[in-house]
Coordinates of C-alpha atoms in Angstrom, one line a residue:
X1 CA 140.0 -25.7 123.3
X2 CA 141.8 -23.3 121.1
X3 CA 145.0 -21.8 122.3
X4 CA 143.4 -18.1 122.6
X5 CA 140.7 -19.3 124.9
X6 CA 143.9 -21.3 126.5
X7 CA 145.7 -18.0 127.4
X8 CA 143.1 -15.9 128.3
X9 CA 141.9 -18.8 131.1
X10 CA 145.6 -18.8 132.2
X11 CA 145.7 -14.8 132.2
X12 CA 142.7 -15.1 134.4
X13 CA 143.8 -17.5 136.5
X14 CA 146.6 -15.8 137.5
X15 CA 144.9 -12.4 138.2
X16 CA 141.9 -14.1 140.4
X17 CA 144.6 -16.0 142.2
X18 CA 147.0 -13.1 143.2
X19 CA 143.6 -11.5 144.4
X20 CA 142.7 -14.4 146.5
X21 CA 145.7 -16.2 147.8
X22 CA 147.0 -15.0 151.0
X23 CA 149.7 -12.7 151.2
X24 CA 151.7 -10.4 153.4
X25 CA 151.3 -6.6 153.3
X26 CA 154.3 -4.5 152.9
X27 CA 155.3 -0.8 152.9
X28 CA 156.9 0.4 149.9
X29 CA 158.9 3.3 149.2
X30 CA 156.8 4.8 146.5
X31 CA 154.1 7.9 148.0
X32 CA 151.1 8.7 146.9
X33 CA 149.9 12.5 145.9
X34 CA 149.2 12.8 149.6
X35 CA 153.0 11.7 150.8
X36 CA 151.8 8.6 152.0
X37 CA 153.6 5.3 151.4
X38 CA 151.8 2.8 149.4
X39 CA 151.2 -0.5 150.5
X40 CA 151.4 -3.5 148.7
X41 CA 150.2 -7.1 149.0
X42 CA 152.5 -9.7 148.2
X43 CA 152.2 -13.3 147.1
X44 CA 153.8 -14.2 143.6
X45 CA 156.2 -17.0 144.7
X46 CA 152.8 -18.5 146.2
X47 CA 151.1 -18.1 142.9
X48 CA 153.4 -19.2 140.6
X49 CA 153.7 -22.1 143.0
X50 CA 150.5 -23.1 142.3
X51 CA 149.9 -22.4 139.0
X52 CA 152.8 -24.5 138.1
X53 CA 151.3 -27.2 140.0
X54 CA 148.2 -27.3 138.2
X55 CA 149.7 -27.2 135.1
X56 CA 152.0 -30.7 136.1
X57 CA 148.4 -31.8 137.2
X58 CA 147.1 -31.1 133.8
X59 CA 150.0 -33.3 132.2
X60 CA 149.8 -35.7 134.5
X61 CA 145.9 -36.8 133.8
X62 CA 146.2 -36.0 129.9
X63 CA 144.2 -32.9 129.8
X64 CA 146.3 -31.8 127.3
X65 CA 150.2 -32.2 126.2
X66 CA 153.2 -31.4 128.6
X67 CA 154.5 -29.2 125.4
X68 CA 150.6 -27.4 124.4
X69 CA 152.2 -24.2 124.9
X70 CA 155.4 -24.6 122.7
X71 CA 152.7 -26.6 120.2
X72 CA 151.0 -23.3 120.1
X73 CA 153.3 -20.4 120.9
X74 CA 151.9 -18.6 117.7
X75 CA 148.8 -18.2 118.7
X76 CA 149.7 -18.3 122.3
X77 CA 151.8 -15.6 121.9
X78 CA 149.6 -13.4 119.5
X79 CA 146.9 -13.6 122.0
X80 CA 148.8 -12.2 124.9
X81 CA 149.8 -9.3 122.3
X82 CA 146.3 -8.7 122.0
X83 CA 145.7 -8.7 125.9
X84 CA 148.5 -6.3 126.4
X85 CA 147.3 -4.1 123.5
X86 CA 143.5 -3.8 125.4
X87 CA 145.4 -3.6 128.5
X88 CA 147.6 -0.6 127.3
X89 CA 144.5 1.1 125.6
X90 CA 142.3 0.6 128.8
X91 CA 144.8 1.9 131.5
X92 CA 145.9 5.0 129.4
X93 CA 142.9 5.9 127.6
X94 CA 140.8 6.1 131.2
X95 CA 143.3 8.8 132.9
X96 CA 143.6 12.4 132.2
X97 CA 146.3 13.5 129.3
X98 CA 150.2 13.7 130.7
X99 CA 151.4 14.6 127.6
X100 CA 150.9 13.9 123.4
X101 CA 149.2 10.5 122.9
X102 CA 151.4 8.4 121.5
X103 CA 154.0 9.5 124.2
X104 CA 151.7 8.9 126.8
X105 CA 150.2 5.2 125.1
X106 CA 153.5 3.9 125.3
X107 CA 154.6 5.5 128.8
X108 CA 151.5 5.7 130.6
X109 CA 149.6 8.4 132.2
X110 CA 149.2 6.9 135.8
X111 CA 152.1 6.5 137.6
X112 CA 151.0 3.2 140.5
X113 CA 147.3 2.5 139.5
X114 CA 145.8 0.2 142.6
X115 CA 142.7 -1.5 142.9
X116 CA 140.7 -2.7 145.8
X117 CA 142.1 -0.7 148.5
X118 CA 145.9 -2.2 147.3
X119 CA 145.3 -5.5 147.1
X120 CA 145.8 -5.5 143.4
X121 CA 148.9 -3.2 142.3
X122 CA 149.0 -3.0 138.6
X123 CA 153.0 -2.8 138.5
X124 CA 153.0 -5.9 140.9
X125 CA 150.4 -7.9 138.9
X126 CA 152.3 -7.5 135.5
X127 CA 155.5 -8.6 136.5
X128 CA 154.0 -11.7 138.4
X129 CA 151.3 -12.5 135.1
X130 CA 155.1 -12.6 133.4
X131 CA 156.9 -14.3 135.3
X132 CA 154.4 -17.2 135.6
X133 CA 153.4 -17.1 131.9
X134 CA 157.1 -17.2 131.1
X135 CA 157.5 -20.4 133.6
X136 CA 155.2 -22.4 131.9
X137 CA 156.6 -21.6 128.6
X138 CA 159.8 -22.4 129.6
X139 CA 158.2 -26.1 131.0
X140 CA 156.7 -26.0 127.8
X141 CA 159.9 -26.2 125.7
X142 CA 161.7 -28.7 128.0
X143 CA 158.9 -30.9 127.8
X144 CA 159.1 -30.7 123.8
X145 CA 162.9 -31.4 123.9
X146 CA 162.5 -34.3 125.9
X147 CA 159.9 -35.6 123.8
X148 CA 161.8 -35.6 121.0
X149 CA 164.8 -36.9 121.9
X150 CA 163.7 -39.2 125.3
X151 CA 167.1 -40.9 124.9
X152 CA 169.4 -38.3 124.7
X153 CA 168.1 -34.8 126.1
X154 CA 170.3 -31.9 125.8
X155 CA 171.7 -31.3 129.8
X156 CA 172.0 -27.9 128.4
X157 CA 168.5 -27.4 128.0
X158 CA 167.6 -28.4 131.6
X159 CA 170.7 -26.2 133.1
X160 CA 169.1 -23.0 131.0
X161 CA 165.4 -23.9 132.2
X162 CA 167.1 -25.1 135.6
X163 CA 168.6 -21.5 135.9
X164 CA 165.7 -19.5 134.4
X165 CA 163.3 -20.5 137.0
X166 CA 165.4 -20.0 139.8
X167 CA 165.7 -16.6 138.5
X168 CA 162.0 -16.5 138.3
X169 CA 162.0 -18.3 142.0
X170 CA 164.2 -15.9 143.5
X171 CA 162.7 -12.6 141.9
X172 CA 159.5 -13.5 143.1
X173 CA 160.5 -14.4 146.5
X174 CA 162.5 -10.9 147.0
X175 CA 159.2 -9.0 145.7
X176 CA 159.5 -6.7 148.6
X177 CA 163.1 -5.5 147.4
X178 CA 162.0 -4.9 143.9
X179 CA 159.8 -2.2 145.1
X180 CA 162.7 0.0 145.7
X181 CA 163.7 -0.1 141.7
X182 CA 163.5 1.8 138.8
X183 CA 160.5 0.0 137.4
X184 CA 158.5 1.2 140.6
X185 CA 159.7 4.5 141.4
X186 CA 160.0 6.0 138.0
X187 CA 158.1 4.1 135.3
X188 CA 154.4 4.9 134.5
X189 CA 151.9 2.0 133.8
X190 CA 151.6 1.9 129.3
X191 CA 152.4 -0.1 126.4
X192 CA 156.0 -0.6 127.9
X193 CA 155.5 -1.6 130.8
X194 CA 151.5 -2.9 130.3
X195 CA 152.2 -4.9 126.8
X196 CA 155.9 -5.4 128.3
X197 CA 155.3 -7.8 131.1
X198 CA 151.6 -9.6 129.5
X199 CA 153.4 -10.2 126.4
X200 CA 157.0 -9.4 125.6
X201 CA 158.2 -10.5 129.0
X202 CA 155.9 -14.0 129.3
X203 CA 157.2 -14.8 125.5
X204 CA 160.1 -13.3 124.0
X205 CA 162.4 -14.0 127.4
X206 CA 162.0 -17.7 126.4
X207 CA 163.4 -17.1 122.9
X208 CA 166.6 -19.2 124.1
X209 CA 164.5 -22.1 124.7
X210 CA 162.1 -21.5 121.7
X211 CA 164.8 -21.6 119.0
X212 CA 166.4 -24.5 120.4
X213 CA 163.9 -26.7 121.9
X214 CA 163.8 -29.1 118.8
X215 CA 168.0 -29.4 118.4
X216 CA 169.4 -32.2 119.5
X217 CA 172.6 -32.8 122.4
X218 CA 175.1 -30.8 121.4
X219 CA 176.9 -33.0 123.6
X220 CA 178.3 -29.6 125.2
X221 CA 181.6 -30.3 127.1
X222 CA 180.8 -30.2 131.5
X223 CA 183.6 -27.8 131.8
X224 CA 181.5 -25.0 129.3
X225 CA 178.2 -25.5 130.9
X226 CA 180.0 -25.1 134.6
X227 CA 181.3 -22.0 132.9
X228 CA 178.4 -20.8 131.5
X229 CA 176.3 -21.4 135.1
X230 CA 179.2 -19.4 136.8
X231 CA 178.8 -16.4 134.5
X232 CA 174.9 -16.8 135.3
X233 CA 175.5 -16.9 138.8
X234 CA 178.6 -14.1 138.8
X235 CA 175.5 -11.9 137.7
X236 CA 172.8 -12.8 140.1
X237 CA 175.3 -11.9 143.2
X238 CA 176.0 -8.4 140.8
X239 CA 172.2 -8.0 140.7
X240 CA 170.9 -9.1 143.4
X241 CA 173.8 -8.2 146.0
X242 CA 173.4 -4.6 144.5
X243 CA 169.7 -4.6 145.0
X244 CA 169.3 -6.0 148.7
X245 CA 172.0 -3.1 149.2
X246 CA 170.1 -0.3 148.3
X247 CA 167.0 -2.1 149.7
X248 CA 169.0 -2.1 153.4
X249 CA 170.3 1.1 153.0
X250 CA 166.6 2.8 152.4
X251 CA 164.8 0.8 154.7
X252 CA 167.9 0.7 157.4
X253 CA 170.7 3.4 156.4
X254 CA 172.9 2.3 159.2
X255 CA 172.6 -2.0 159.3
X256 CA 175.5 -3.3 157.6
X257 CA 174.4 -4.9 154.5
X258 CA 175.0 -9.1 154.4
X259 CA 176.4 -8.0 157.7
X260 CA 179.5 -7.6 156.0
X261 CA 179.7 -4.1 154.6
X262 CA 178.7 -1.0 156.8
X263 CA 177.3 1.6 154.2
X264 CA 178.8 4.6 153.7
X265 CA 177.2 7.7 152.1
X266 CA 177.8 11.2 150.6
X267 CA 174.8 13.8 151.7
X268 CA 173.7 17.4 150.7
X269 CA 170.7 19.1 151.3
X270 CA 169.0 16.3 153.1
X271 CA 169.5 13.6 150.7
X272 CA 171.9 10.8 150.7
X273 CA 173.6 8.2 148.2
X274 CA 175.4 5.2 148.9
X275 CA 179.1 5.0 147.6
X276 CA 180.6 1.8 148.7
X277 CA 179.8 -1.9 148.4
X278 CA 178.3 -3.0 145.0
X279 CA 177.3 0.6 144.8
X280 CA 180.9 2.0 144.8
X281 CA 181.8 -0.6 141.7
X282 CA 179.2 1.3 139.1
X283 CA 176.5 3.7 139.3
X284 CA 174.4 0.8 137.6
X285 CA 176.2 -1.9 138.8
X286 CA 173.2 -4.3 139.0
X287 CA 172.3 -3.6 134.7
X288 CA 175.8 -5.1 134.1
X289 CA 174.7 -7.6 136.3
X290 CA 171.5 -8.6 134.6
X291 CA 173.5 -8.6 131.3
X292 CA 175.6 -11.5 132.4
X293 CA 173.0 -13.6 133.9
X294 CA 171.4 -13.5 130.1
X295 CA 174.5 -14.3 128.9
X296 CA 175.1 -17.0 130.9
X297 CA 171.2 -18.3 129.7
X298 CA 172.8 -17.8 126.5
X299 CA 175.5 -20.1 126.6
X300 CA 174.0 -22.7 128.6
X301 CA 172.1 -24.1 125.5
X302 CA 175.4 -25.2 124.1
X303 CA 174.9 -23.3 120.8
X304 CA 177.2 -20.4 120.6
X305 CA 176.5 -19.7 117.2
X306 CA 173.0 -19.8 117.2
X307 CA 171.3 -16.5 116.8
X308 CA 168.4 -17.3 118.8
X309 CA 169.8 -17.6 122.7
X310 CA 171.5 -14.5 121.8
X311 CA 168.4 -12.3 121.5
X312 CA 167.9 -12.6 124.9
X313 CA 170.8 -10.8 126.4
X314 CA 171.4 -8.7 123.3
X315 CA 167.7 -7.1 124.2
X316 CA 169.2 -6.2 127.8
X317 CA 171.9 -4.1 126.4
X318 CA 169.8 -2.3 124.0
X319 CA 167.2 -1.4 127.1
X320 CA 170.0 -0.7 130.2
X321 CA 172.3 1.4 128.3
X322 CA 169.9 3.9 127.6
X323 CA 168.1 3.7 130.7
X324 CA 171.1 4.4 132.7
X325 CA 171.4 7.5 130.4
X326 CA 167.9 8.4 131.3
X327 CA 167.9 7.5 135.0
X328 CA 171.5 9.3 135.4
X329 CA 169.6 12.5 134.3
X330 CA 166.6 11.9 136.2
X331 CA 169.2 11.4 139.2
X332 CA 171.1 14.7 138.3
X333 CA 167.6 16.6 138.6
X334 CA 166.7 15.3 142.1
X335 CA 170.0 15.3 143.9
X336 CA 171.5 18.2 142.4
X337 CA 175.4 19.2 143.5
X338 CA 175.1 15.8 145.0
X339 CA 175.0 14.0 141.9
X340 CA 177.9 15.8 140.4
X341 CA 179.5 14.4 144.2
X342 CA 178.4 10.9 143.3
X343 CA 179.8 11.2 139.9
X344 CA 183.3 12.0 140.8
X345 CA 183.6 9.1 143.7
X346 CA 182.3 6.8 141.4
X347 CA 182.9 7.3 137.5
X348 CA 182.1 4.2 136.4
X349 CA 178.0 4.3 135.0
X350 CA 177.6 0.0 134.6
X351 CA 180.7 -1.7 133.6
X352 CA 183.9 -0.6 136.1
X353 CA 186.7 0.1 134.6
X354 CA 185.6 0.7 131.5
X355 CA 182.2 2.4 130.7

């Protein structure tokens, strides 16, 4: 079967399974025009869970080759650009003009498109299509690695595979909290965030493995890969710890967050910001967060010097530094005195102590 037919099957797969598979309904902090908090329907850990599983079933009867999508990551990946292009064109094209067309083609003109009475969110679908379609690719180039070199695999190649799904694990399994982000409360569905999550997200995240998964061991030292797995993880608490904080905080101002820190807050005019905690580091703590997890992935592959692993985090700081710039002025519109407030107690925008 050719690889495009390959991809759009797996697209499909994915979409008729987040639609079918039982999953728990949540309230979100998003409103819709009438003031009403969506709902969403949640079951991408599920999902991935099971379309991982039939792709090990697929391998394990010789329906095709552990590596078929490394084999045919060209076309693989040139046939999710064209899903995310007729994606992008169908979602923006279908809903009334926000602005000129190229602005609103690659920012989108609806801001939470649902189908089916919310049991299909488009934000929610697109990061789970990713996140799966990235899994598999990241399968893909282990499985190539090992095939090539069966009696001396590269440990760094499992630890950055090893890491990258639990990333992929744990993001799904905290969907709930991710509704409280950026992504969800500011971003409008388009080419960014359309062609973003069906192509650039499922493919280009796995550049690490990509341009590595034919090297040979390295035979990187255990103390370096410890150290690169700590700097991985030394981001996820960042991240994530910042994230579950603001999750608390707007779902439960007053519960202590890890029962640990009781959140404290500066208010005017009826709205409120947290200022202690992760929160009182940065004003974006979790982007520097996110920056050193990919660094970690990085250096896990044991190939400092290779340009390839390097894409990765490299694309994180071109997209967080000027979205904190962004979102910092977004911010200063809604909350007003408060933000200059917020500013002063906590100067630092991502990295503390210096930016």
């Amino acid at each position: 079967m050719p690889a495009c037919a390959v991809i759009l099957a797996l697209y499909a797969l994915i979409f008729v399974l987040h639609l079918i598979v039982p999953g728990r309904w949540v309230t979100g902090y998003v409103r819709d025009e009438h003031g009403q908090p969506l709902r969403y329907r949640l079951n991408g850990l599920r999902v991935m869970a099971i379309v991982v599983g039939l792709y090990a079933l697929g391998g394990l009867l010789g329906l095709y080759p552990w590596d078929y999508l490394y084999l045919h990551r060209v076309q693989s990946a040139l046939t999710a650009c064209a899903i995310g292009l007729a994606f992008t064109a169908a979602i923006v094209l279908t809903a009334p003009p926000r602005g000129p067309l190229l602005a609103d083609l690659y920012l989108g003109r609806r801001d939470n498109p649902q189908l089916l009475a919310g049991h299909i969110d488009a934000k929610m679908c697109l990061y789970l299509v990713g996140a799966v379609v990235l899994e598999l690719n990241l399968l893909a180039c282990l499985a190539h690695h090992c095939i090539l070199y069966p009696g001396d695999p590269s440990p760094g190649m499992f630890l950055h595979v090893a890491l990258f799904s639990f990333f992929l694990c744990e993001y799904l399994h905290f969907e709930r909290v991710h509704l409280y982000t950026y992504d969800f409360f500011a971003e409008r569905v388009g080419f960014k965030l359309g062609w973003g999550c069906l192509c650039f997200y499922a493919f280009f995240y796995a550049v690490g493995a990509w341009s590595l998964a034919a090297a040979p061991n390295p035979h990187t030292p255990a103390s370096t890969l410890l150290a690169s797995a700590a700097l991985f993880l030394a981001g996820w608490v960042l991240a994530r710890g910042a994230n579950l904080q603001k999750f608390w905080f707007k779902t439960a101002p007053e519960r202590p967050a890890f029962g640990l820190i009781t959140p404290e807050a500066i208010e005017h005019d009826g709205h409120r910001l947290l200022v202690n905690g992760f929160w009182g580091l940065s004003r974006h703590i979790n982007y520097l967060g996110e920056i050193l997890m990919a660094t970690g992935l990085a250096l896990s592959l044991g190939y400092p010097a290779a340009l390839g692993p390097w894409l990765y985090p490299l694309y994180y700081v071109a997209l967080l530094f000027p979205r904190q710039y962004h979102d910092d002025l977004r911010c200063a519109g809604k909350y007003g005195p408060l933000w200059t407030m917020y500013t002063r107690r906590v100067r630092w925008r991502i990295i503390p102590g210096i930016y």
